[in-house]
Amino acid sequence: MSGNKGVNIKGDSEKATEAPTPQNTPVFTAPIAAAAAAAAGAGVEEDALRTAAQNPALLNMLQGRLGSLIGASSGYVESLPKVVRERVDVLKYLQQQHTDIDQQLHLEIYALEKKYNQLYAPLYERRTAIVQGTEEPTDVEKEEGAKIAAAEEESSDKPSGIKVEDEDEEPAKGIPEFWLTALRNHPQLGELITERDEGAIKHLRDLRLTYLEDKPGFKLEFVFEENEFFTNSVLTKTYFYEQSEVTGELEFGSAQGTEIVWKPENDLSVTVETKKQRHKTTNRTRVVKKTVPAETFFSFFSTVEEPESDDDSEEADETRDRIELDYELAEEIKEKIIPNAVDWFTGKALEYEGLGEEDYEDEFMDDYYDDEDDDDEDDDEDDDDDEDDVLPRSAKDAAEPPQCKNQ
């Protein structure tokens, strides 16, 4: 492959008369040609879509035709002789046996995950004790940890970051803000954690994973110390698997969250908006306080109901997107955060995972908070009406065009 010549996009005259061969014909279209073709195709597609959008009957007909083509048979299999079709049916029978074995395989993999999670348990308990400061590392643990730190420092240009403590400084207990730092260092989870959330997550003592016994699935447990935000000591999110009859794989089925019992004045799921209203008749003003949903990491613990399968509304699609993102977050916590918590705390995980803020699209958090954003937009429209009553006439005339307020 290294001997092949690059694509000549300048069109030298001496090459113009050569017939296309496997040697001089590129596998991929040259960038300039590809861009031109894409631009031309995009223009045609836009015109077609615009025409269809202006004609609802045509649009419905096209959708019906396209829908009928999905999964449609070419007619070849049906045209085969009976003896050949019988052989095809036998292959289907063999495929079903293969699927039965696949189902057994994935159940055994699930059993292995449960087994090894129990083997990890003593390590997690020891980690929690050290993080919380209820126990101190032994001399042997310190010695082995120092070897790992020295090896990492030797292979990295970054300093260890360990500072010499002042003799008069009171030593810290455990590892402060361990779980908050680990979660914030994860690009997706870090997007969901607001400044208001940090105060509550600082009280997170442990993150646990348990597998369900009665049916396939797992539960994430967020263990908190007593705090000023909610009365729950443990917040859980449980995920239930369903086994595919086609592939045998265990797939996400549904999820069940926790109802958080918020303490007064510290409910992170809402915010209070204050505004003035002027009565149109009496011209008197009053202060109105309204509670509106707020973006918060703790929305993760909500139970989101799956829309009906035949519901193709925009709201249903947004709900399905949120459920999918929710399960992706759960898998990240299950497979990465809990097993490798110290690497997320130090930031090392970002290196071997090849992750960074630029690897995630900005609309991730918007998709996760779709429902709340829609509510906020509706509230903004109501607020505009109220504010019109407050503004004097000259201010109304100047306030054009209307501007959206950042929440």
mmCIF file of C-alpha atoms in Angstrom:
data_model
loop_
_atom_site.group_PDB
_atom_site.id
_atom_site.type_symbol
_atom_site.label_atom_id
_atom_site.label_comp_id
_atom_site.label_asym_id
_atom_site.label_seq_id
_atom_site.Cartn_x
_atom_site.Cartn_y
_atom_site.Cartn_z
ATOM 1 C CA MET A 1 0.000 0.000 0.000
ATOM 2 C CA SER A 2 2.905 2.360 0.704
ATOM 3 C CA GLY A 3 3.923 2.272 -2.955
ATOM 4 C CA ASN A 4 0.653 3.727 -4.260
ATOM 5 C CA LYS A 5 0.809 7.289 -5.580
ATOM 6 C CA GLY A 6 -1.282 9.964 -3.934
ATOM 7 C CA VAL A 7 -4.375 11.332 -5.629
ATOM 8 C CA ASN A 8 -3.453 14.113 -8.058
ATOM 9 C CA ILE A 9 -6.178 16.724 -7.637
ATOM 10 C CA LYS A 10 -4.455 19.281 -9.874
ATOM 11 C CA GLY A 11 -5.134 17.321 -13.094
ATOM 12 C CA ASP A 12 -1.687 17.309 -14.760
ATOM 13 C CA SER A 13 -1.994 17.130 -18.538
ATOM 14 C CA GLU A 14 0.410 14.198 -18.888
ATOM 15 C CA LYS A 15 -1.906 12.064 -16.766
ATOM 16 C CA ALA A 16 -5.112 13.208 -18.427
ATOM 17 C CA THR A 17 -5.029 10.571 -21.166
ATOM 18 C CA GLU A 18 -4.499 7.586 -18.857
ATOM 19 C CA ALA A 19 -7.389 5.149 -18.652
ATOM 20 C CA PRO A 20 -8.657 4.383 -15.131
ATOM 21 C CA THR A 21 -7.013 1.340 -13.597
ATOM 22 C CA PRO A 22 -6.882 -0.118 -10.082
ATOM 23 C CA GLN A 23 -3.517 1.633 -9.763
ATOM 24 C CA ASN A 24 -4.551 5.145 -10.744
ATOM 25 C CA THR A 25 -8.173 5.174 -9.593
ATOM 26 C CA PRO A 26 -8.549 6.200 -5.919
ATOM 27 C CA VAL A 27 -10.707 4.144 -3.614
ATOM 28 C CA PHE A 28 -12.164 7.379 -2.204
ATOM 29 C CA THR A 29 -13.156 10.430 -4.190
ATOM 30 C CA ALA A 30 -10.629 13.264 -4.075
ATOM 31 C CA PRO A 31 -11.527 15.845 -1.377
ATOM 32 C CA ILE A 32 -12.370 18.657 -3.776
ATOM 33 C CA ALA A 33 -14.518 16.447 -5.992
ATOM 34 C CA ALA A 34 -16.211 14.933 -2.958
ATOM 35 C CA ALA A 35 -17.008 18.364 -1.557
ATOM 36 C CA ALA A 36 -18.458 19.509 -4.867
ATOM 37 C CA ALA A 37 -20.562 16.376 -5.217
ATOM 38 C CA ALA A 38 -21.771 16.681 -1.629
ATOM 39 C CA ALA A 39 -22.715 20.325 -2.147
ATOM 40 C CA ALA A 40 -24.630 19.507 -5.324
ATOM 41 C CA GLY A 41 -26.389 16.568 -3.672
ATOM 42 C CA ALA A 42 -27.256 18.666 -0.651
ATOM 43 C CA GLY A 43 -28.860 21.267 -2.876
ATOM 44 C CA VAL A 44 -31.022 18.686 -4.623
ATOM 45 C CA GLU A 45 -32.020 17.110 -1.310
ATOM 46 C CA GLU A 46 -32.951 20.484 0.168
ATOM 47 C CA ASP A 47 -35.135 21.312 -2.842
ATOM 48 C CA ALA A 48 -36.860 17.923 -2.630
ATOM 49 C CA LEU A 49 -37.454 18.242 1.107
ATOM 50 C CA ARG A 50 -38.762 21.773 0.690
ATOM 51 C CA THR A 51 -41.187 20.625 -2.011
ATOM 52 C CA ALA A 52 -42.381 17.698 0.095
ATOM 53 C CA ALA A 53 -42.802 19.885 3.172
ATOM 54 C CA GLN A 54 -45.068 22.230 1.214
ATOM 55 C CA ASN A 55 -47.254 19.313 0.099
ATOM 56 C CA PRO A 56 -48.440 17.248 3.108
ATOM 57 C CA ALA A 57 -50.150 14.677 0.877
ATOM 58 C CA LEU A 58 -46.939 14.083 -1.056
ATOM 59 C CA LEU A 59 -44.966 13.853 2.168
ATOM 60 C CA ASN A 60 -47.328 11.243 3.630
ATOM 61 C CA MET A 61 -47.208 9.235 0.407
ATOM 62 C CA LEU A 62 -43.390 9.245 0.391
ATOM 63 C CA GLN A 63 -43.252 8.202 4.037
ATOM 64 C CA GLY A 64 -45.681 5.362 3.364
ATOM 65 C CA ARG A 65 -43.712 4.156 0.352
ATOM 66 C CA LEU A 66 -40.399 4.262 2.216
ATOM 67 C CA GLY A 67 -41.909 2.507 5.222
ATOM 68 C CA SER A 68 -43.212 -0.314 3.058
ATOM 69 C CA LEU A 69 -39.724 -0.905 1.621
ATOM 70 C CA ILE A 70 -38.158 -1.598 5.021
ATOM 71 C CA GLY A 71 -37.729 -5.332 5.432
ATOM 72 C CA ALA A 72 -39.400 -6.028 2.092
ATOM 73 C CA SER A 73 -38.309 -9.207 0.348
ATOM 74 C CA SER A 74 -36.697 -9.071 -3.090
ATOM 75 C CA GLY A 75 -38.679 -12.186 -4.035
ATOM 76 C CA TYR A 76 -35.587 -14.290 -4.625
ATOM 77 C CA VAL A 77 -36.020 -16.632 -1.663
ATOM 78 C CA GLU A 78 -39.702 -17.164 -2.450
ATOM 79 C CA SER A 79 -38.822 -18.097 -6.029
ATOM 80 C CA LEU A 80 -36.475 -20.924 -5.003
ATOM 81 C CA PRO A 81 -37.559 -24.527 -5.562
ATOM 82 C CA LYS A 82 -39.333 -26.196 -2.654
ATOM 83 C CA VAL A 83 -36.421 -28.502 -1.864
ATOM 84 C CA VAL A 84 -34.064 -25.510 -1.590
ATOM 85 C CA ARG A 85 -36.483 -23.581 0.622
ATOM 86 C CA GLU A 86 -36.677 -26.607 2.933
ATOM 87 C CA ARG A 87 -32.901 -26.436 3.312
ATOM 88 C CA VAL A 88 -33.174 -22.744 4.128
ATOM 89 C CA ASP A 89 -35.740 -23.594 6.832
ATOM 90 C CA VAL A 90 -33.278 -26.093 8.304
ATOM 91 C CA LEU A 91 -30.661 -23.338 8.469
ATOM 92 C CA LYS A 92 -33.181 -21.253 10.405
ATOM 93 C CA TYR A 93 -33.545 -24.140 12.842
ATOM 94 C CA LEU A 94 -29.767 -24.306 13.285
ATOM 95 C CA GLN A 95 -29.719 -20.525 13.783
ATOM 96 C CA GLN A 96 -32.307 -20.869 16.550
ATOM 97 C CA GLN A 97 -30.118 -23.432 18.300
ATOM 98 C CA HIS A 98 -27.215 -20.997 17.993
ATOM 99 C CA THR A 99 -29.331 -18.286 19.626
ATOM 100 C CA ASP A 100 -30.260 -20.640 22.481
ATOM 101 C CA ILE A 101 -26.548 -21.177 23.169
ATOM 102 C CA ASP A 102 -25.958 -17.410 22.957
ATOM 103 C CA GLN A 103 -28.617 -16.862 25.595
ATOM 104 C CA GLN A 104 -26.864 -19.314 27.882
ATOM 105 C CA LEU A 105 -23.527 -17.629 27.157
ATOM 106 C CA HIS A 106 -24.745 -14.172 28.167
ATOM 107 C CA LEU A 107 -26.395 -15.482 31.326
ATOM 108 C CA GLU A 108 -23.111 -17.114 32.312
ATOM 109 C CA ILE A 109 -21.239 -13.868 31.605
ATOM 110 C CA TYR A 110 -23.710 -12.089 33.870
ATOM 111 C CA ALA A 111 -23.087 -14.723 36.583
ATOM 112 C CA LEU A 112 -19.339 -14.141 36.226
ATOM 113 C CA GLU A 113 -19.804 -10.399 36.639
ATOM 114 C CA LYS A 114 -21.735 -11.044 39.864
ATOM 115 C CA LYS A 115 -19.029 -13.428 41.107
ATOM 116 C CA TYR A 116 -16.168 -11.043 40.479
ATOM 117 C CA ASN A 117 -18.048 -8.104 41.924
ATOM 118 C CA GLN A 118 -18.048 -10.058 45.187
ATOM 119 C CA LEU A 119 -14.293 -10.593 44.840
ATOM 120 C CA TYR A 120 -13.798 -6.853 44.391
ATOM 121 C CA ALA A 121 -15.898 -6.059 47.476
ATOM 122 C CA PRO A 122 -13.058 -6.187 50.067
ATOM 123 C CA LEU A 123 -10.983 -3.806 47.931
ATOM 124 C CA TYR A 124 -13.889 -1.373 47.687
ATOM 125 C CA GLU A 125 -14.479 -1.556 51.447
ATOM 126 C CA ARG A 126 -10.822 -0.815 52.090
ATOM 127 C CA ARG A 127 -10.947 2.093 49.661
ATOM 128 C CA THR A 128 -13.973 3.552 51.441
ATOM 129 C CA ALA A 129 -12.273 3.280 54.835
ATOM 130 C CA ILE A 130 -9.202 5.165 53.584
ATOM 131 C CA VAL A 131 -11.206 7.797 51.721
ATOM 132 C CA GLN A 132 -13.399 8.476 54.749
ATOM 133 C CA GLY A 133 -10.447 8.432 57.141
ATOM 134 C CA THR A 134 -11.901 5.752 59.385
ATOM 135 C CA GLU A 135 -8.722 3.739 58.831
ATOM 136 C CA GLU A 136 -5.166 4.692 57.870
ATOM 137 C CA PRO A 137 -3.053 2.881 55.250
ATOM 138 C CA THR A 138 -0.618 0.287 56.565
ATOM 139 C CA ASP A 139 3.127 0.621 56.067
ATOM 140 C CA VAL A 140 3.034 -2.101 53.413
ATOM 141 C CA GLU A 141 0.242 -0.314 51.522
ATOM 142 C CA LYS A 142 2.165 2.973 51.679
ATOM 143 C CA GLU A 143 5.317 1.292 50.383
ATOM 144 C CA GLU A 144 3.541 -0.339 47.435
ATOM 145 C CA GLY A 145 1.653 2.861 46.668
ATOM 146 C CA ALA A 146 4.918 4.831 46.666
ATOM 147 C CA LYS A 147 6.380 2.429 44.082
ATOM 148 C CA ILE A 148 3.422 2.991 41.749
ATOM 149 C CA ALA A 149 3.623 6.772 42.219
ATOM 150 C CA ALA A 150 7.375 6.768 41.507
ATOM 151 C CA ALA A 151 6.887 4.728 38.326
ATOM 152 C CA GLU A 152 4.131 7.055 37.118
ATOM 153 C CA GLU A 153 6.204 10.149 37.869
ATOM 154 C CA GLU A 154 9.171 8.695 36.029
ATOM 155 C CA SER A 155 7.099 8.040 32.908
ATOM 156 C CA SER A 156 5.377 11.417 33.024
ATOM 157 C CA ASP A 157 6.560 14.998 32.660
ATOM 158 C CA LYS A 158 4.063 16.110 35.267
ATOM 159 C CA PRO A 159 5.180 16.547 38.895
ATOM 160 C CA SER A 160 3.628 14.353 41.546
ATOM 161 C CA GLY A 161 1.781 17.285 43.084
ATOM 162 C CA ILE A 162 2.549 16.076 46.624
ATOM 163 C CA LYS A 163 3.315 19.047 48.859
ATOM 164 C CA VAL A 164 5.260 19.152 52.091
ATOM 165 C CA GLU A 165 2.785 19.830 54.869
ATOM 166 C CA ASP A 166 3.348 22.558 57.384
ATOM 167 C CA GLU A 167 4.071 21.064 60.796
ATOM 168 C CA ASP A 168 1.481 23.390 62.331
ATOM 169 C CA GLU A 169 -1.160 22.459 59.753
ATOM 170 C CA GLU A 170 -3.787 20.029 60.946
ATOM 171 C CA PRO A 171 -3.614 16.882 58.793
ATOM 172 C CA ALA A 172 -6.636 16.243 56.604
ATOM 173 C CA LYS A 173 -8.915 13.336 57.380
ATOM 174 C CA GLY A 174 -9.113 10.744 54.627
ATOM 175 C CA ILE A 175 -9.237 12.157 51.101
ATOM 176 C CA PRO A 176 -11.463 15.260 50.997
ATOM 177 C CA GLU A 177 -13.980 15.588 48.141
ATOM 178 C CA PHE A 178 -12.825 12.298 46.621
ATOM 179 C CA TRP A 179 -16.053 11.328 44.890
ATOM 180 C CA LEU A 180 -16.962 14.884 43.874
ATOM 181 C CA THR A 181 -13.597 15.249 42.136
ATOM 182 C CA ALA A 182 -13.826 11.841 40.480
ATOM 183 C CA LEU A 183 -17.315 12.544 39.108
ATOM 184 C CA ARG A 184 -16.440 16.049 37.953
ATOM 185 C CA ASN A 185 -13.416 14.767 36.047
ATOM 186 C CA HIS A 186 -15.667 12.579 33.909
ATOM 187 C CA PRO A 187 -16.691 14.716 30.908
ATOM 188 C CA GLN A 188 -20.342 13.624 30.740
ATOM 189 C CA LEU A 189 -20.996 13.511 34.476
ATOM 190 C CA GLY A 190 -19.081 16.738 35.005
ATOM 191 C CA GLU A 191 -21.490 18.519 32.646
ATOM 192 C CA LEU A 192 -24.446 17.524 34.809
ATOM 193 C CA ILE A 193 -22.985 18.692 38.114
ATOM 194 C CA THR A 194 -23.897 22.318 38.814
ATOM 195 C CA GLU A 195 -22.254 24.609 41.349
ATOM 196 C CA ARG A 196 -25.282 24.146 43.611
ATOM 197 C CA ASP A 197 -24.885 20.351 43.359
ATOM 198 C CA GLU A 198 -21.300 20.416 44.604
ATOM 199 C CA GLY A 199 -22.313 21.212 48.169
ATOM 200 C CA ALA A 200 -24.440 18.067 48.323
ATOM 201 C CA ILE A 201 -22.044 15.751 46.472
ATOM 202 C CA LYS A 202 -19.283 16.694 48.923
ATOM 203 C CA HIS A 203 -21.234 14.568 51.414
ATOM 204 C CA LEU A 204 -21.031 11.457 49.184
ATOM 205 C CA ARG A 205 -19.285 8.739 51.199
ATOM 206 C CA ASP A 206 -19.322 5.831 48.787
ATOM 207 C CA LEU A 207 -20.512 4.601 45.406
ATOM 208 C CA ARG A 208 -21.550 0.942 45.260
ATOM 209 C CA LEU A 209 -22.583 -1.552 42.614
ATOM 210 C CA THR A 210 -24.769 -4.557 43.390
ATOM 211 C CA TYR A 211 -26.276 -7.119 41.022
ATOM 212 C CA LEU A 212 -29.906 -8.168 41.347
ATOM 213 C CA GLU A 213 -30.721 -11.675 42.530
ATOM 214 C CA ASP A 214 -34.289 -12.218 41.346
ATOM 215 C CA LYS A 215 -33.748 -11.085 37.729
ATOM 216 C CA PRO A 216 -30.864 -9.791 35.586
ATOM 217 C CA GLY A 217 -29.943 -6.209 36.375
ATOM 218 C CA PHE A 218 -27.861 -4.007 38.654
ATOM 219 C CA LYS A 219 -28.253 -1.252 41.227
ATOM 220 C CA LEU A 220 -26.109 1.837 41.793
ATOM 221 C CA GLU A 221 -26.030 3.059 45.386
ATOM 222 C CA PHE A 222 -24.890 6.567 46.318
ATOM 223 C CA VAL A 223 -24.216 6.546 50.071
ATOM 224 C CA PHE A 224 -24.345 9.965 51.778
ATOM 225 C CA GLU A 225 -23.486 11.185 55.224
ATOM 226 C CA GLU A 226 -26.009 13.357 57.039
ATOM 227 C CA ASN A 227 -26.363 16.641 55.215
ATOM 228 C CA GLU A 228 -28.461 19.786 54.955
ATOM 229 C CA PHE A 229 -29.928 18.946 51.530
ATOM 230 C CA PHE A 230 -31.992 15.750 51.894
ATOM 231 C CA THR A 231 -32.892 13.138 54.481
ATOM 232 C CA ASN A 232 -32.066 10.068 52.359
ATOM 233 C CA SER A 233 -28.922 8.259 53.462
ATOM 234 C CA VAL A 234 -28.771 6.234 50.223
ATOM 235 C CA LEU A 235 -29.921 7.250 46.743
ATOM 236 C CA THR A 236 -30.314 4.347 44.335
ATOM 237 C CA LYS A 237 -30.942 3.795 40.641
ATOM 238 C CA THR A 238 -31.843 0.257 39.571
ATOM 239 C CA TYR A 239 -31.583 -1.010 35.988
ATOM 240 C CA PHE A 240 -33.383 -4.103 34.732
ATOM 241 C CA TYR A 241 -32.160 -6.194 31.800
ATOM 242 C CA GLU A 242 -34.232 -8.051 29.232
ATOM 243 C CA GLN A 243 -32.767 -10.912 27.209
ATOM 244 C CA SER A 244 -33.045 -10.551 23.451
ATOM 245 C CA GLU A 245 -34.763 -13.462 21.714
ATOM 246 C CA VAL A 246 -32.737 -12.702 18.574
ATOM 247 C CA THR A 247 -29.169 -12.281 19.851
ATOM 248 C CA GLY A 248 -29.403 -13.667 23.382
ATOM 249 C CA GLU A 249 -27.772 -10.527 24.741
ATOM 250 C CA LEU A 250 -28.906 -8.843 27.948
ATOM 251 C CA GLU A 251 -30.291 -5.460 26.944
ATOM 252 C CA PHE A 252 -31.550 -2.487 28.913
ATOM 253 C CA GLY A 253 -35.223 -2.851 29.730
ATOM 254 C CA SER A 254 -36.241 -0.282 32.327
ATOM 255 C CA ALA A 255 -34.974 1.728 35.292
ATOM 256 C CA GLN A 256 -36.287 2.666 38.722
ATOM 257 C CA GLY A 257 -35.029 5.716 40.615
ATOM 258 C CA THR A 258 -35.350 7.116 44.130
ATOM 259 C CA GLU A 259 -37.670 9.796 45.418
ATOM 260 C CA ILE A 260 -35.432 12.339 47.116
ATOM 261 C CA VAL A 261 -36.809 13.852 50.307
ATOM 262 C CA TRP A 262 -35.470 17.395 50.097
ATOM 263 C CA LYS A 263 -35.113 19.586 53.145
ATOM 264 C CA PRO A 264 -36.843 22.985 53.095
ATOM 265 C CA GLU A 265 -34.876 25.802 51.435
ATOM 266 C CA ASN A 266 -32.284 23.347 50.060
ATOM 267 C CA ASP A 267 -34.187 21.622 47.257
ATOM 268 C CA LEU A 268 -31.686 21.520 44.391
ATOM 269 C CA SER A 269 -34.317 20.313 41.908
ATOM 270 C CA VAL A 270 -36.078 23.686 41.854
ATOM 271 C CA THR A 271 -35.250 27.360 41.946
ATOM 272 C CA VAL A 272 -37.387 30.291 43.068
ATOM 273 C CA GLU A 273 -37.899 33.167 40.643
ATOM 274 C CA THR A 274 -39.017 36.554 41.936
ATOM 275 C CA LYS A 275 -40.648 39.154 39.715
ATOM 276 C CA LYS A 276 -42.852 42.208 39.950
ATOM 277 C CA GLN A 277 -46.332 42.414 38.463
ATOM 278 C CA ARG A 278 -48.418 45.521 37.920
ATOM 279 C CA HIS A 279 -52.206 45.264 38.050
ATOM 280 C CA LYS A 280 -53.667 46.627 34.828
ATOM 281 C CA THR A 281 -56.657 48.231 36.543
ATOM 282 C CA THR A 282 -55.405 49.465 39.926
ATOM 283 C CA ASN A 283 -51.820 50.082 38.740
ATOM 284 C CA ARG A 284 -50.556 48.510 41.956
ATOM 285 C CA THR A 285 -47.465 46.306 41.931
ATOM 286 C CA ARG A 286 -46.846 43.078 43.761
ATOM 287 C CA VAL A 287 -43.926 40.672 44.149
ATOM 288 C CA VAL A 288 -44.610 37.150 42.906
ATOM 289 C CA LYS A 289 -42.416 34.148 43.701
ATOM 290 C CA LYS A 290 -42.619 31.123 41.452
ATOM 291 C CA THR A 291 -40.926 27.742 41.808
ATOM 292 C CA VAL A 292 -39.518 26.363 38.544
ATOM 293 C CA PRO A 293 -37.517 23.197 37.768
ATOM 294 C CA ALA A 294 -33.740 23.562 37.964
ATOM 295 C CA GLU A 295 -30.976 21.684 36.227
ATOM 296 C CA THR A 296 -29.284 19.362 38.694
ATOM 297 C CA PHE A 297 -27.211 16.191 38.744
ATOM 298 C CA PHE A 298 -29.824 14.704 41.064
ATOM 299 C CA SER A 299 -32.268 14.442 38.156
ATOM 300 C CA PHE A 300 -30.336 11.235 37.491
ATOM 301 C CA PHE A 301 -32.332 9.586 40.297
ATOM 302 C CA SER A 302 -35.706 10.321 38.705
ATOM 303 C CA THR A 303 -37.764 7.514 37.210
ATOM 304 C CA VAL A 304 -38.535 8.305 33.574
ATOM 305 C CA GLU A 305 -41.411 6.324 32.100
ATOM 306 C CA GLU A 306 -40.922 4.841 28.624
ATOM 307 C CA PRO A 307 -43.421 6.255 26.089
ATOM 308 C CA GLU A 308 -45.801 3.910 24.283
ATOM 309 C CA SER A 309 -44.171 2.171 21.315
ATOM 310 C CA ASP A 310 -46.604 3.731 18.853
ATOM 311 C CA ASP A 311 -46.085 7.258 20.205
ATOM 312 C CA ASP A 312 -43.987 9.047 17.575
ATOM 313 C CA SER A 313 -44.441 12.563 18.951
ATOM 314 C CA GLU A 314 -41.482 14.882 19.446
ATOM 315 C CA GLU A 315 -41.955 14.744 23.208
ATOM 316 C CA ALA A 316 -41.817 10.941 23.134
ATOM 317 C CA ASP A 317 -38.625 10.997 21.073
ATOM 318 C CA GLU A 318 -37.030 13.410 23.542
ATOM 319 C CA THR A 319 -38.020 11.139 26.419
ATOM 320 C CA ARG A 320 -36.487 8.119 24.690
ATOM 321 C CA ASP A 321 -33.277 10.111 24.116
ATOM 322 C CA ARG A 322 -33.151 11.009 27.793
ATOM 323 C CA ILE A 323 -33.670 7.370 28.833
ATOM 324 C CA GLU A 324 -30.864 6.304 26.505
ATOM 325 C CA LEU A 325 -28.504 8.955 27.893
ATOM 326 C CA ASP A 326 -29.460 7.964 31.430
ATOM 327 C CA TYR A 327 -28.495 4.347 30.776
ATOM 328 C CA GLU A 328 -25.220 5.438 29.164
ATOM 329 C CA LEU A 329 -24.376 7.369 32.338
ATOM 330 C CA ALA A 330 -25.210 4.338 34.464
ATOM 331 C CA GLU A 331 -22.875 2.157 32.393
ATOM 332 C CA GLU A 332 -20.097 4.752 32.731
ATOM 333 C CA ILE A 333 -20.497 4.722 36.515
ATOM 334 C CA LYS A 334 -20.743 0.927 36.635
ATOM 335 C CA GLU A 335 -17.877 0.074 34.275
ATOM 336 C CA LYS A 336 -15.488 2.994 34.808
ATOM 337 C CA ILE A 337 -16.099 5.242 37.802
ATOM 338 C CA ILE A 338 -16.581 2.585 40.485
ATOM 339 C CA PRO A 339 -13.753 0.212 39.422
ATOM 340 C CA ASN A 340 -11.240 2.987 38.641
ATOM 341 C CA ALA A 341 -12.288 5.752 41.019
ATOM 342 C CA VAL A 342 -8.750 6.836 41.963
ATOM 343 C CA ASP A 343 -7.830 7.297 38.289
ATOM 344 C CA TRP A 344 -10.812 9.573 37.790
ATOM 345 C CA PHE A 345 -9.886 11.421 40.992
ATOM 346 C CA THR A 346 -6.338 12.079 39.752
ATOM 347 C CA GLY A 347 -7.374 12.585 36.125
ATOM 348 C CA LYS A 348 -5.259 9.695 34.858
ATOM 349 C CA ALA A 349 -8.367 8.023 33.421
ATOM 350 C CA LEU A 350 -8.757 10.872 30.943
ATOM 351 C CA GLU A 351 -5.404 9.876 29.453
ATOM 352 C CA TYR A 352 -5.962 6.151 28.960
ATOM 353 C CA GLU A 353 -9.623 6.650 28.013
ATOM 354 C CA GLY A 354 -8.567 9.250 25.450
ATOM 355 C CA LEU A 355 -11.244 11.619 26.704
ATOM 356 C CA GLY A 356 -11.471 15.369 26.894
ATOM 357 C CA GLU A 357 -14.114 18.071 26.895
ATOM 358 C CA GLU A 358 -13.787 18.383 23.110
ATOM 359 C CA ASP A 359 -14.856 14.736 22.678
ATOM 360 C CA TYR A 360 -18.413 15.453 23.811
ATOM 361 C CA GLU A 361 -20.995 17.517 21.978
ATOM 362 C CA ASP A 362 -22.329 20.608 23.704
ATOM 363 C CA GLU A 363 -25.934 19.481 23.391
ATOM 364 C CA PHE A 364 -25.403 16.484 25.699
ATOM 365 C CA MET A 365 -26.686 18.333 28.752
ATOM 366 C CA ASP A 366 -29.464 19.968 26.711
ATOM 367 C CA ASP A 367 -30.709 16.536 25.647
ATOM 368 C CA TYR A 368 -30.585 15.277 29.233
ATOM 369 C CA TYR A 369 -32.559 18.285 30.493
ATOM 370 C CA ASP A 370 -34.972 18.521 27.527
ATOM 371 C CA ASP A 371 -38.142 18.378 29.604
ATOM 372 C CA GLU A 372 -36.975 21.059 32.002
ATOM 373 C CA ASP A 373 -35.785 23.312 29.189
ATOM 374 C CA ASP A 374 -39.183 23.122 27.521
ATOM 375 C CA ASP A 375 -40.829 24.129 30.777
ATOM 376 C CA ASP A 376 -38.424 27.045 31.126
ATOM 377 C CA GLU A 377 -39.216 28.231 27.593
ATOM 378 C CA ASP A 378 -42.920 28.191 28.382
ATOM 379 C CA ASP A 379 -42.258 30.100 31.586
ATOM 380 C CA ASP A 380 -40.190 32.664 29.689
ATOM 381 C CA GLU A 381 -43.161 33.356 27.428
ATOM 382 C CA ASP A 382 -45.358 33.915 30.484
ATOM 383 C CA ASP A 383 -42.681 36.127 32.048
ATOM 384 C CA ASP A 384 -42.584 38.316 28.965
ATOM 385 C CA ASP A 385 -46.306 39.019 29.375
ATOM 386 C CA ASP A 386 -45.827 39.921 33.017
ATOM 387 C CA GLU A 387 -42.855 42.145 32.303
ATOM 388 C CA ASP A 388 -44.845 44.025 29.654
ATOM 389 C CA ASP A 389 -47.191 45.073 32.456
ATOM 390 C CA VAL A 390 -44.278 46.378 34.508
ATOM 391 C CA LEU A 391 -42.473 48.302 31.762
ATOM 392 C CA PRO A 392 -43.569 51.869 30.991
ATOM 393 C CA ARG A 393 -44.769 52.583 27.457
ATOM 394 C CA SER A 394 -41.442 54.039 26.258
ATOM 395 C CA ALA A 395 -39.553 51.013 27.546
ATOM 396 C CA LYS A 396 -41.923 48.682 25.705
ATOM 397 C CA ASP A 397 -41.250 50.468 22.437
ATOM 398 C CA ALA A 398 -37.488 50.203 22.965
ATOM 399 C CA ALA A 399 -37.579 46.539 23.887
ATOM 400 C CA GLU A 400 -37.452 45.196 20.328
ATOM 401 C CA PRO A 401 -36.657 42.517 19.439
ATOM 402 C CA PRO A 402 -37.415 40.517 22.629
ATOM 403 C CA GLN A 403 -34.394 38.779 24.154
ATOM 404 C CA CYS A 404 -34.277 35.432 25.947
ATOM 405 C CA LYS A 405 -33.074 35.586 29.537
ATOM 406 C CA ASN A 406 -30.452 33.145 30.770
ATOM 407 C CA GLN A 407 -31.684 31.102 33.668
#
